[in-house]
Amino acid sequence: MNTGKILFVGCGHMGGALLEGWTKYGGLSKEDIIVAEPSDIIRKCLKKEGYKVFAGLEKLPRRTEIKAVVLAVRPDTFKEVLPLLAERLSPSALIISIAAGKKISFIESYLPNNPVIRIMPNMAVSQGLGISGLCASKKTKSEHKDYIFGLMSSCSRALWLEKEEDIHKIVALGGSSPAYIYSCALALQNAARDYGLPEDFVSEAAVNVFLGSAVLFARSEGSLSDAVAKIATKGGTTEAAVNAFNEGDALTKLFSKAMKACMARSKEMSK
């Protein structure tokens, strides 16, 4: 990789999560990074944390040496952002996109000489517990791939994808998955309300159930099936509940339906 700064164009929820993951777990320092962010609130927070921040790409000094750019803005703003980058970047600068709806070919139409890597992470990268899928353009060198894969592996379970189309699968499996788990916790909370337990207890219990279960599994050995079997003893109360989930393969079918809807929308956004 060439020398220079990593420029984050946008630093909202997902960009901020990636920034946090790379600095916490990937060995990057705040001095390695500059941010172009239009939101006053986000800029103030980042400045308070010690980052160098600009209100937009127009404010970025043209002499700034950039080795990589993280595109963390909404896909519908790419048409405004990419021409500004084309004026400011050298052809060796690596373009990293975390947008679900924009293909490598779209980015190359504005930056034809730059190597491009698409990453689909999820919010848990901020805690070093994310998952991410990566795919690269033909112009991307092995040194670029190794560098970015190292950063993503520091904060997630990272996977190189065989083809760009597989990004949609990562969106459905990982990118959107925190919301799946939160929805499950919310469903548990709503179901528990029907039994007359105190509201504040039910709300906390629903969260603790998921957090505690994740920690228990992380500290155990064996597969998820083993973990279920360990708790769902023959003839017991948990087995009765698990059998209700498994009737007609209902839970798997529900998740499959959700993931298919997610992938369909991701493909729609890429057109």
XYZ file of N, CA and C in Angstrom:
813
model
N 0.846 -1.211 0.000
C 0.000 0.000 0.000
C 0.874 1.251 0.000
N 0.392 2.264 -0.722
C 1.092 3.542 -0.729
C 0.888 4.253 0.607
N 1.649 5.295 0.841
C 1.512 6.041 2.085
C 0.367 7.051 1.968
N -0.078 7.540 3.099
C -1.149 8.527 3.110
C -2.219 8.176 4.114
N -3.278 8.982 4.119
C -4.370 8.832 5.071
C -5.478 7.940 4.513
N -6.286 7.421 5.423
C -7.538 6.769 5.035
C -8.641 7.800 5.202
N -9.349 8.086 4.118
C -10.411 9.079 4.123
C -11.766 8.380 4.223
N -12.524 8.707 5.270
C -13.904 8.246 5.388
C -14.810 9.333 4.802
N -15.514 8.994 3.738
C -16.498 9.910 3.168
C -17.846 9.518 3.754
N -18.258 10.255 4.776
C -19.427 9.891 5.558
C -19.007 9.041 6.747
N -19.648 9.290 7.875
C -19.315 8.509 9.074
C -20.560 8.370 9.946
N -21.637 7.868 9.325
C -22.886 7.618 10.037
C -22.819 6.314 10.820
N -23.915 5.597 10.895
C -23.979 4.387 11.718
C -22.950 3.338 11.292
N -22.988 2.937 10.002
C -22.102 1.859 9.565
C -20.673 2.343 9.403
N -20.492 3.552 8.868
C -19.145 4.110 8.749
C -18.504 4.279 10.113
N -19.297 4.753 11.073
C -18.797 4.922 12.434
C -18.428 3.606 13.084
N -19.226 2.562 12.816
C -18.936 1.233 13.364
C -17.615 0.693 12.807
N -17.402 0.899 11.499
C -16.170 0.449 10.863
C -14.968 1.222 11.399
N -15.136 2.528 11.537
C -14.078 3.378 12.099
C -13.697 2.893 13.499
N -14.690 2.605 14.319
C -14.441 2.136 15.680
C -13.747 0.776 15.680
N -14.211 -0.123 14.814
C -13.610 -1.449 14.744
C -12.158 -1.421 14.311
N -11.855 -0.595 13.303
C -10.477 -0.535 12.784
C -9.516 0.112 13.779
N -10.018 1.087 14.539
C -9.127 1.732 15.511
C -9.000 0.914 16.793
N -10.056 0.222 17.174
C -10.006 -0.610 18.390
C -9.216 -1.888 18.181
N -9.445 -2.529 17.026
C -8.919 -3.882 16.820
C -7.950 -4.012 15.649
N -7.963 -3.052 14.726
C -7.161 -3.177 13.508
C -5.825 -2.472 13.539
N -5.521 -1.811 14.648
C -4.211 -1.178 14.779
C -4.092 0.191 14.148
N -5.189 0.755 13.634
C -5.130 2.103 13.072
C -5.202 3.129 14.201
N -4.496 4.232 14.019
C -4.565 5.328 14.988
C -5.435 6.435 14.413
N -5.844 7.357 15.250
C -6.663 8.477 14.797
C -5.905 9.356 13.807
N -4.578 9.347 13.913
C -3.747 10.135 12.994
C -3.742 9.542 11.583
N -4.136 8.257 11.455
C -4.175 7.598 10.144
C -5.406 7.990 9.340
N -6.364 8.642 9.993
C -7.704 8.796 9.424
C -8.123 10.261 9.332
N -8.792 10.603 8.237
C -9.496 11.879 8.143
C -10.926 11.589 7.693
N -11.835 12.472 8.045
C -13.258 12.230 7.772
C -13.881 13.444 7.089
N -14.668 13.194 6.048
C -15.500 14.227 5.421
C -16.942 13.900 5.773
N -17.554 14.731 6.594
C -18.892 14.434 7.128
C -19.720 15.715 7.214
N -20.875 15.769 6.527
C -21.683 16.993 6.520
C -22.441 17.270 7.821
N -22.688 16.246 8.617
C -23.478 16.437 9.842
C -22.675 17.156 10.923
N -23.198 18.286 11.388
C -22.534 19.046 12.458
C -22.382 18.211 13.725
N -23.431 17.482 14.064
C -23.416 16.687 15.302
C -22.328 15.622 15.253
N -22.262 14.895 14.128
C -21.255 13.832 13.998
C -19.854 14.436 13.982
N -19.690 15.568 13.261
C -18.371 16.211 13.207
C -17.891 16.618 14.596
N -18.778 17.199 15.379
C -18.410 17.625 16.734
C -17.970 16.443 17.589
N -18.705 15.339 17.478
C -18.356 14.123 18.242
C -16.985 13.592 17.830
N -16.738 13.546 16.521
C -15.463 13.023 16.017
C -14.298 13.932 16.405
N -14.521 15.234 16.319
C -13.468 16.180 16.715
C -13.133 16.036 18.189
N -14.169 15.828 18.997
C -13.978 15.655 20.439
C -13.150 14.401 20.726
N -13.313 13.386 19.844
C -12.558 12.132 20.006
C -11.139 12.238 19.446
N -10.835 13.346 18.760
C -9.473 13.557 18.276
C -9.243 13.306 16.805
N -10.327 13.148 16.019
C -10.188 12.928 14.582
C -10.132 14.263 13.836
N -9.456 14.243 12.688
C -9.428 15.416 11.812
C -10.638 15.304 10.891
N -11.506 16.309 10.947
C -12.787 16.220 10.252
C -13.035 17.463 9.395
N -13.608 17.231 8.209
C -13.985 18.316 7.305
C -15.480 18.231 7.024
N -16.092 19.369 6.709
C -17.536 19.416 6.472
C -17.936 18.739 5.158
N -17.002 18.563 4.264
C -17.285 17.916 2.985
C -16.015 17.784 2.172
N -16.098 17.076 1.054
C -14.918 16.874 0.209
C -14.394 18.192 -0.354
N -15.300 19.158 -0.523
C -14.883 20.460 -1.063
C -13.914 21.169 -0.113
N -14.038 20.863 1.180
C -13.193 21.499 2.197
C -11.848 20.784 2.380
N -11.720 19.614 1.785
C -10.490 18.832 1.935
C -9.368 19.454 1.110
N -8.232 19.794 1.726
C -7.118 20.372 0.963
C -6.685 19.448 -0.166
N -6.495 19.990 -1.359
C -6.164 19.162 -2.520
C -4.799 18.496 -2.398
N -3.951 19.040 -1.550
C -2.619 18.444 -1.386
C -2.641 17.225 -0.463
N -3.786 16.940 0.161
C -3.875 15.819 1.097
C -3.574 14.512 0.391
N -2.655 13.744 0.960
C -2.276 12.460 0.369
C -3.196 11.359 0.917
N -3.942 10.731 0.019
C -4.924 9.715 0.394
C -4.499 8.357 -0.159
N -4.407 7.343 0.708
C -4.076 6.001 0.213
C -5.318 5.127 0.036
N -6.387 5.446 0.787
C -7.624 4.676 0.667
C -8.807 5.545 1.045
N -9.928 5.297 0.383
C -11.169 6.031 0.647
C -12.249 5.033 1.017
N -12.934 5.281 2.120
C -14.078 4.459 2.516
C -15.345 5.228 2.153
N -16.106 4.703 1.204
C -17.368 5.320 0.807
C -18.454 4.829 1.756
N -18.798 5.674 2.728
C -19.785 5.306 3.747
C -20.968 6.263 3.717
N -21.314 6.703 2.505
C -22.464 7.593 2.316
C -23.604 6.799 1.689
N -24.783 7.389 1.648
C -25.935 6.733 1.035
C -25.667 6.513 -0.462
N -26.116 5.382 -1.008
C -25.894 5.110 -2.435
C -26.405 6.206 -3.357
N -27.480 6.896 -2.952
C -28.034 7.927 -3.844
C -27.189 9.190 -3.907
N -26.135 9.270 -3.104
C -25.239 10.437 -3.156
C -23.944 10.137 -3.923
N -23.785 8.909 -4.401
C -22.554 8.529 -5.105
C -22.293 9.417 -6.325
N -23.357 9.812 -7.024
C -23.189 10.626 -8.236
C -22.618 12.007 -7.932
N -22.816 12.464 -6.701
C -22.238 13.741 -6.284
C -20.823 13.564 -5.751
N -20.617 12.462 -5.031
C -19.344 12.236 -4.325
C -18.229 11.777 -5.261
N -18.522 10.855 -6.158
C -17.463 10.252 -6.981
C -16.752 11.255 -7.897
N -17.468 12.199 -8.545
C -16.741 13.190 -9.354
C -15.785 14.046 -8.520
N -16.177 14.372 -7.290
C -15.299 15.154 -6.414
C -14.046 14.359 -6.049
N -14.215 13.067 -5.845
C -13.058 12.216 -5.551
C -12.150 12.105 -6.774
N -12.753 12.009 -7.941
C -11.966 11.886 -9.175
C -11.017 13.068 -9.345
N -11.413 14.236 -8.855
C -10.577 15.436 -8.953
C -9.420 15.430 -7.946
N -9.559 14.626 -6.899
C -8.625 14.735 -5.772
C -7.722 13.526 -5.564
N -8.057 12.379 -6.152
C -7.319 11.151 -5.856
C -6.302 10.799 -6.929
N -5.241 10.138 -6.486
C -4.299 9.551 -7.444
C -4.870 8.203 -7.879
N -4.442 7.694 -9.060
C -4.955 6.407 -9.527
C -4.587 5.229 -8.618
N -3.626 5.426 -7.728
C -3.210 4.331 -6.837
C -4.065 4.238 -5.578
N -4.897 5.251 -5.317
C -5.725 5.251 -4.103
C -6.780 4.151 -4.188
N -6.901 3.399 -3.127
C -7.862 2.295 -3.070
C -9.239 2.827 -2.680
N -10.266 2.399 -3.413
C -11.643 2.779 -3.112
C -12.315 1.606 -2.402
N -12.866 1.874 -1.228
C -13.556 0.858 -0.443
C -15.006 1.306 -0.284
N -15.935 0.508 -0.775
C -17.349 0.866 -0.679
C -18.069 -0.086 0.262
N -18.886 0.489 1.160
C -19.706 -0.359 2.031
C -21.190 -0.199 1.681
N -21.472 0.368 0.506
C -22.853 0.584 0.073
C -23.442 -0.684 -0.519
N -24.663 -1.004 -0.115
C -25.315 -2.218 -0.600
C -25.769 -2.098 -2.049
N -26.056 -0.890 -2.508
C -26.724 -0.750 -3.794
C -25.883 -0.360 -4.986
N -24.568 -0.248 -4.842
C -23.744 0.218 -5.962
C -22.665 -0.799 -6.314
N -22.682 -1.215 -7.588
C -21.720 -2.206 -8.056
C -20.342 -1.581 -8.291
N -19.345 -2.456 -8.388
C -17.978 -2.017 -8.686
C -17.946 -1.270 -10.014
N -18.688 -1.767 -10.999
C -18.688 -1.133 -12.324
C -19.198 0.304 -12.270
N -20.143 0.585 -11.377
C -20.647 1.951 -11.232
C -19.548 2.870 -10.698
N -18.820 2.409 -9.699
C -17.721 3.204 -9.128
C -16.630 3.406 -10.177
N -16.337 2.360 -10.947
C -15.302 2.446 -11.986
C -15.688 3.406 -13.116
N -16.981 3.620 -13.300
C -17.397 4.551 -14.355
C -16.960 5.986 -14.042
N -16.716 6.283 -12.775
C -16.223 7.595 -12.355
C -14.727 7.568 -12.040
N -14.257 6.417 -11.566
C -12.847 6.278 -11.160
C -12.255 5.052 -11.867
N -12.065 5.147 -13.190
C -11.686 3.977 -13.990
C -10.308 3.398 -13.690
N -9.437 4.190 -13.092
C -8.067 3.712 -12.877
C -7.783 3.233 -11.451
N -8.735 3.436 -10.561
C -8.502 3.093 -9.158
C -8.940 1.670 -8.830
N -8.178 0.975 -7.977
C -8.631 -0.336 -7.492
C -9.844 -0.151 -6.573
N -10.790 -1.082 -6.651
C -12.024 -0.972 -5.861
C -12.281 -2.275 -5.106
N -12.631 -2.146 -3.833
C -13.063 -3.295 -3.031
C -14.398 -2.958 -2.400
N -15.360 -3.849 -2.589
C -16.638 -3.702 -1.889
C -16.609 -4.562 -0.627
N -17.080 -3.988 0.466
C -17.175 -4.715 1.732
C -18.620 -4.642 2.205
N -19.152 -5.768 2.652
C -20.457 -5.742 3.296
C -20.271 -6.197 4.743
N -20.127 -5.234 5.666
C -19.966 -5.565 7.083
C -21.308 -5.463 7.809
N -21.308 -5.717 9.105
C -22.475 -5.370 9.911
C -22.028 -4.565 11.125
N -22.995 -4.057 11.869
C -22.703 -3.106 12.941
C -21.799 -3.680 14.035
N -21.790 -4.996 14.182
C -21.005 -5.614 15.261
C -19.497 -5.511 15.039
N -19.051 -4.985 13.892
C -17.607 -4.771 13.699
C -17.064 -3.790 14.738
N -17.946 -2.923 15.243
C -17.512 -1.954 16.256
C -17.085 -2.637 17.553
N -17.562 -3.872 17.756
C -17.233 -4.625 18.964
C -16.288 -5.793 18.678
N -15.752 -5.842 17.454
C -14.866 -6.942 17.076
C -15.590 -8.244 16.882
N -16.913 -8.207 16.671
C -17.730 -9.423 16.593
C -18.582 -9.458 15.323
N -18.144 -8.730 14.301
C -18.943 -8.643 13.086
C -18.718 -9.793 12.128
N -19.461 -9.772 11.027
C -19.154 -10.627 9.884
C -19.090 -9.706 8.666
N -18.299 -10.101 7.675
C -18.163 -9.251 6.491
C -17.808 -10.093 5.274
N -18.324 -9.670 4.136
C -17.963 -10.278 2.860
C -17.264 -9.244 2.005
N -16.261 -9.680 1.226
C -15.471 -8.760 0.413
C -15.362 -9.262 -1.011
N -15.374 -8.319 -1.970
C -15.062 -8.666 -3.352
C -14.286 -7.511 -3.964
N -13.436 -7.817 -4.926
C -12.497 -6.827 -5.453
C -12.594 -6.701 -6.970
N -12.233 -5.521 -7.468
C -12.173 -5.297 -8.908
C -10.917 -5.962 -9.481
N -10.866 -6.067 -10.797
C -9.720 -6.702 -11.457
C -8.441 -5.890 -11.288
N -8.580 -4.598 -11.082
C -7.399 -3.737 -10.918
C -6.798 -3.814 -9.510
N -7.490 -4.470 -8.605
C -7.036 -4.520 -7.214
C -5.868 -5.495 -7.062
N -4.779 -5.005 -6.495
C -3.585 -5.829 -6.313
C -3.679 -6.649 -5.027
N -2.836 -7.668 -4.955
C -2.836 -8.541 -3.769
C -2.493 -7.757 -2.504
N -1.655 -6.730 -2.622
C -1.291 -5.943 -1.435
C -2.505 -5.181 -0.886
N -3.378 -4.707 -1.801
C -4.608 -4.045 -1.367
C -5.513 -5.042 -0.651
N -5.651 -6.223 -1.263
C -6.527 -7.252 -0.689
C -6.044 -7.684 0.693
N -4.753 -7.900 0.812
C -4.188 -8.340 2.094
C -4.396 -7.279 3.174
N -4.201 -6.018 2.784
C -4.337 -4.919 3.735
C -5.772 -4.830 4.271
N -6.748 -4.828 3.369
C -8.141 -4.682 3.782
C -8.648 -5.938 4.479
N -8.217 -7.096 4.002
C -8.664 -8.332 4.655
C -8.125 -8.398 6.084
N -6.915 -7.895 6.280
C -6.347 -7.841 7.631
C -7.165 -6.947 8.548
N -7.557 -5.779 8.034
C -8.381 -4.861 8.830
C -9.736 -5.482 9.161
N -10.367 -6.101 8.157
C -11.692 -6.674 8.394
C -11.626 -7.915 9.290
N -10.569 -8.684 9.169
C -10.425 -9.872 10.017
C -10.192 -9.502 11.477
N -9.679 -8.285 11.716
C -9.429 -7.854 13.091
C -10.724 -7.587 13.849
N -11.802 -7.283 13.115
C -13.048 -6.913 13.788
C -14.256 -7.722 13.326
N -14.004 -8.760 12.494
C -15.130 -9.552 11.996
C -14.647 -10.911 11.485
N -15.606 -11.786 11.230
C -15.333 -13.035 10.514
C -15.456 -12.684 9.042
N -14.302 -12.537 8.372
C -14.282 -12.009 7.009
C -14.173 -13.129 5.967
N -14.800 -12.902 4.815
C -14.810 -13.907 3.748
C -14.668 -13.225 2.390
N -13.682 -13.688 1.590
C -13.597 -13.233 0.200
C -14.678 -13.948 -0.599
N -15.448 -13.213 -1.367
C -16.533 -13.772 -2.159
C -16.046 -14.095 -3.564
N -16.546 -15.182 -4.110
C -16.117 -15.611 -5.447
C -16.631 -14.662 -6.529
N -17.820 -14.112 -6.327
C -18.375 -13.176 -7.309
C -19.138 -12.064 -6.593
N -19.211 -10.920 -7.243
C -19.828 -9.739 -6.632
C -21.289 -9.983 -6.284
N -21.964 -10.788 -7.052
C -23.372 -11.096 -6.818
C -23.609 -11.669 -5.414
N -22.574 -12.319 -4.867
C -22.712 -12.926 -3.532
C -22.819 -11.890 -2.411
N -22.548 -10.625 -2.742
C -22.719 -9.549 -1.761
C -24.150 -9.564 -1.200
N -25.125 -9.862 -2.070
C -26.524 -9.872 -1.640
C -26.758 -10.912 -0.540
N -26.046 -12.028 -0.622
C -26.185 -13.079 0.394
C -25.620 -12.611 1.742
N -24.516 -11.862 1.673
C -23.916 -11.339 2.909
C -24.806 -10.262 3.524
N -25.451 -9.454 2.666
C -26.415 -8.466 3.169
C -27.491 -9.176 3.990
N -28.017 -10.277 3.431
C -29.121 -10.995 4.076
C -28.666 -11.752 5.320
N -27.468 -12.308 5.275
C -26.979 -13.095 6.411
C -26.423 -12.217 7.513
N -25.612 -11.223 7.127
C -24.883 -10.474 8.145
C -25.249 -9.016 8.254
N -25.316 -8.325 7.115
C -25.539 -6.889 7.151
C -26.808 -6.500 7.891
N -27.869 -7.266 7.676
C -29.159 -6.959 8.293
C -29.418 -7.760 9.570
N -28.544 -8.698 9.888
C -28.841 -9.670 10.947
C -29.004 -9.096 12.351
N -28.291 -8.016 12.746
C -28.577 -7.488 14.088
C -30.064 -7.159 14.268
N -30.690 -6.623 13.212
C -32.118 -6.307 13.301
C -32.961 -7.577 13.422
N -32.501 -8.697 12.824
C -33.224 -9.962 12.977
C -33.247 -10.372 14.459
N -32.063 -10.286 15.075
C -31.942 -10.714 16.475
C -32.741 -9.785 17.386
N -32.677 -8.467 17.109
C -33.463 -7.522 17.902
C -34.959 -7.805 17.739
N -35.366 -8.184 16.523
C -36.775 -8.502 16.279
C -37.194 -9.741 17.068
N -36.296 -10.727 17.149
C -36.587 -11.930 17.935
C -36.733 -11.578 19.413
N -35.840 -10.720 19.916
C -35.915 -10.292 21.319
C -37.207 -9.522 21.570
N -37.594 -8.690 20.597
C -38.826 -7.917 20.724
C -40.042 -8.843 20.721
N -40.019 -9.867 19.868
C -41.118 -10.840 19.822
C -41.232 -11.589 21.151
N -40.084 -11.971 21.729
C -40.073 -12.642 23.040
C -40.652 -11.712 24.104
N -40.252 -10.456 24.053
C -40.743 -9.455 25.005
C -42.256 -9.296 24.882
N -42.740 -9.187 23.643
C -44.178 -9.007 23.422
C -44.980 -10.223 23.869
N -44.424 -11.424 23.605
C -45.110 -12.655 24.021
C -45.163 -12.760 25.538
N -44.074 -12.366 26.203
C -44.002 -12.463 27.667
C -44.975 -11.500 28.347
N -45.277 -10.395 27.686
C -46.228 -9.419 28.248
C -47.604 -10.047 28.494
N -47.953 -10.992 27.624
C -49.277 -11.611 27.713
C -49.465 -12.414 28.997
N -48.362 -12.699 29.692
C -48.444 -13.535 30.891
C -48.446 -12.720 32.180
N -48.536 -11.385 32.054
C -48.730 -10.546 33.220
C -47.496 -10.257 34.054
N -46.307 -10.518 33.506
C -45.085 -10.179 34.239
C -44.856 -8.666 34.185
N -44.141 -8.101 35.182
C -43.910 -6.647 35.198
C -43.204 -6.176 33.930
N -43.638 -5.024 33.403
C -43.122 -4.497 32.132
C -41.617 -4.276 32.143
N -41.097 -3.648 33.219
C -39.656 -3.365 33.253
C -38.837 -4.647 33.324
N -39.358 -5.650 34.019
C -38.664 -6.932 34.101
C -38.639 -7.617 32.734
N -39.763 -7.620 32.056
C -39.872 -8.268 30.744
C -38.911 -7.635 29.745
N -38.830 -6.302 29.733
C -37.954 -5.596 28.792
C -36.492 -5.966 29.007
N -36.053 -5.944 30.266
C -34.661 -6.298 30.570
C -34.391 -7.777 30.326
N -35.351 -8.620 30.694
C -35.175 -10.068 30.548
C -34.984 -10.465 29.089
N -35.756 -9.841 28.183
C -35.664 -10.180 26.758
C -34.268 -9.910 26.218
N -33.665 -8.807 26.645
C -32.301 -8.465 26.210
C -31.286 -9.414 26.853
N -31.428 -9.639 28.149
C -30.476 -10.500 28.865
C -30.502 -11.938 28.370
N -31.681 -12.396 27.956
C -31.798 -13.754 27.413
C -30.887 -13.928 26.207
N -30.904 -12.947 25.291
C -30.082 -13.054 24.078
C -28.599 -12.848 24.380
N -28.294 -11.873 25.219
C -26.901 -11.622 25.574
C -26.314 -12.802 26.329
N -27.023 -13.280 27.320
C -26.542 -14.415 28.115
C -26.382 -15.675 27.292
N -27.327 -15.932 26.387
C -27.257 -17.126 25.540
C -26.056 -17.070 24.603
N -25.770 -15.869 24.049
C -24.615 -15.711 23.156
C -23.313 -15.963 23.906
N -23.208 -15.418 25.121
C -21.991 -15.611 25.921
C -21.828 -17.076 26.299
N -22.921 -17.715 26.698
C -22.868 -19.141 27.054
C -22.352 -19.983 25.894
N -22.885 -19.720 24.707
C -22.463 -20.494 23.538
C -21.004 -20.226 23.182
N -20.595 -18.946 23.267
C -19.211 -18.584 22.946
C -18.213 -19.277 23.868
N -18.637 -19.560 25.092
C -17.742 -20.187 26.076
C -17.860 -21.703 26.113
N -18.701 -22.248 25.252
C -18.900 -23.699 25.245
C -18.238 -24.324 24.024
N -18.264 -25.624 23.971
C -17.746 -26.359 22.809
C -18.914 -27.029 22.106
N -18.718 -27.299 20.815
C -19.766 -27.973 20.061
C -20.529 -27.026 19.164
N -21.491 -27.597 18.450
C -22.269 -26.844 17.470
C -23.508 -26.231 18.113
N -24.229 -25.439 17.318
C -25.491 -24.878 17.798
C -26.496 -25.985 18.113
N -26.491 -27.035 17.290
C -27.384 -28.171 17.551
C -27.063 -28.820 18.890
N -25.776 -28.938 19.186
C -25.358 -29.498 20.478
C -25.855 -28.632 21.627
N -25.759 -27.297 21.431
C -26.175 -26.363 22.482
C -27.672 -26.475 22.752
N -28.462 -26.618 21.682
C -29.910 -26.786 21.847
C -30.213 -28.080 22.591
N -29.552 -29.160 22.159
C -29.803 -30.473 22.758
C -29.429 -30.505 24.237
N -28.413 -29.760 24.605
C -27.955 -29.738 26.002
C -29.023 -29.154 26.926
N -29.772 -28.172 26.413
C -30.797 -27.518 27.237
C -32.158 -28.199 27.083
N -32.445 -28.646 25.869
C -33.743 -29.266 25.587
C -33.708 -30.754 25.925
N -33.655 -31.068 27.209
C -33.571 -32.470 27.643
C -34.869 -33.205 27.325
N -34.738 -34.505 27.116
C -35.853 -35.362 26.700
C -37.021 -35.260 27.678
N -38.188 -34.927 27.147
C -39.397 -34.863 27.960
C -39.529 -33.619 28.803
N -38.611 -32.667 28.668
C -38.620 -31.474 29.507
C -39.384 -30.312 28.909
N -39.371 -29.199 29.631
C -40.118 -28.007 29.204
C -39.503 -27.357 27.961
N -38.156 -27.316 27.922
C -37.490 -26.680 26.771
C -37.737 -27.473 25.501
N -37.743 -28.793 25.609
C -38.007 -29.619 24.427
C -39.392 -29.298 23.857
N -40.364 -29.071 24.743
C -41.712 -28.732 24.282
C -41.704 -27.425 23.487
N -40.941 -26.440 23.981
C -40.852 -25.159 23.282
C -40.131 -25.308 21.941
N -39.007 -26.020 21.941
C -38.227 -26.208 20.714
C -39.037 -26.982 19.679
N -39.823 -27.957 20.128
C -40.679 -28.706 19.199
C -41.700 -27.788 18.531
N -42.166 -26.783 19.282
C -43.113 -25.819 18.698
C -42.419 -24.996 17.605
N -41.164 -24.599 17.857
C -40.386 -23.882 16.831
C -40.180 -24.744 15.588
N -39.917 -26.027 15.811
C -39.525 -26.923 14.714
C -40.707 -27.509 13.948
N -41.913 -27.306 14.464
C -43.079 -27.886 13.803
C -43.229 -27.317 12.392
N -43.155 -28.212 11.418
C -43.227 -27.776 10.027
C -42.033 -26.940 9.604
N -40.939 -27.063 10.357
C -39.718 -26.282 10.100
C -40.040 -24.779 10.069
N -40.954 -24.361 10.955
C -41.525 -23.010 10.904
C -40.482 -21.914 11.079
N -39.570 -22.084 12.036
C -38.604 -21.017 12.315
C -37.621 -20.837 11.162
N -37.132 -21.955 10.622
C -36.214 -21.884 9.477
C -36.899 -21.230 8.277
N -38.148 -21.593 8.047
C -38.892 -21.023 6.920
C -39.103 -19.522 7.092
N -39.335 -19.097 8.334
C -39.531 -17.668 8.601
C -38.258 -16.885 8.323
N -37.115 -17.404 8.791
C -35.843 -16.731 8.531
C -35.510 -16.743 7.041
N -35.799 -17.862 6.374
C -35.546 -17.959 4.939
C -36.380 -16.932 4.171
N -37.627 -16.750 4.591
C -38.504 -15.758 3.956
C -37.942 -14.353 4.138
N -37.471 -14.064 5.360
C -36.903 -12.746 5.651
C -35.640 -12.494 4.832
N -34.766 -13.496 4.752
C -33.510 -13.346 4.011
C -33.756 -13.179 2.517
N -34.744 -13.906 1.986
C -35.078 -13.763 0.565
C -35.586 -12.356 0.264
N -36.392 -11.812 1.170
C -36.902 -10.448 0.996
C -35.754 -9.445 1.038
N -34.817 -9.674 1.940
C -33.654 -8.800 2.074
C -32.793 -8.843 0.804
N -32.523 -10.053 0.299
C -31.721 -10.201 -0.923
C -32.409 -9.570 -2.124
N -33.727 -9.750 -2.214
C -34.477 -9.185 -3.340
C -34.368 -7.662 -3.349
N -34.464 -7.056 -2.169
C -34.352 -5.589 -2.088
C -32.934 -5.128 -2.409
N -31.944 -5.899 -1.959
C -30.543 -5.561 -2.249
C -30.286 -5.595 -3.759
N -30.828 -6.595 -4.446
C -30.660 -6.707 -5.896
C -31.378 -5.572 -6.614
N -32.554 -5.222 -6.090
C -33.327 -4.120 -6.656
C -32.545 -2.811 -6.600
N -31.877 -2.586 -5.468
C -31.107 -1.356 -5.275
C -29.875 -1.293 -6.164
N -29.420 -2.446 -6.670
C -28.212 -2.496 -7.494
C -28.487 -2.231 -8.967
N -29.768 -2.173 -9.340
C -30.114 -1.985 -10.748
C -29.948 -0.537 -11.176
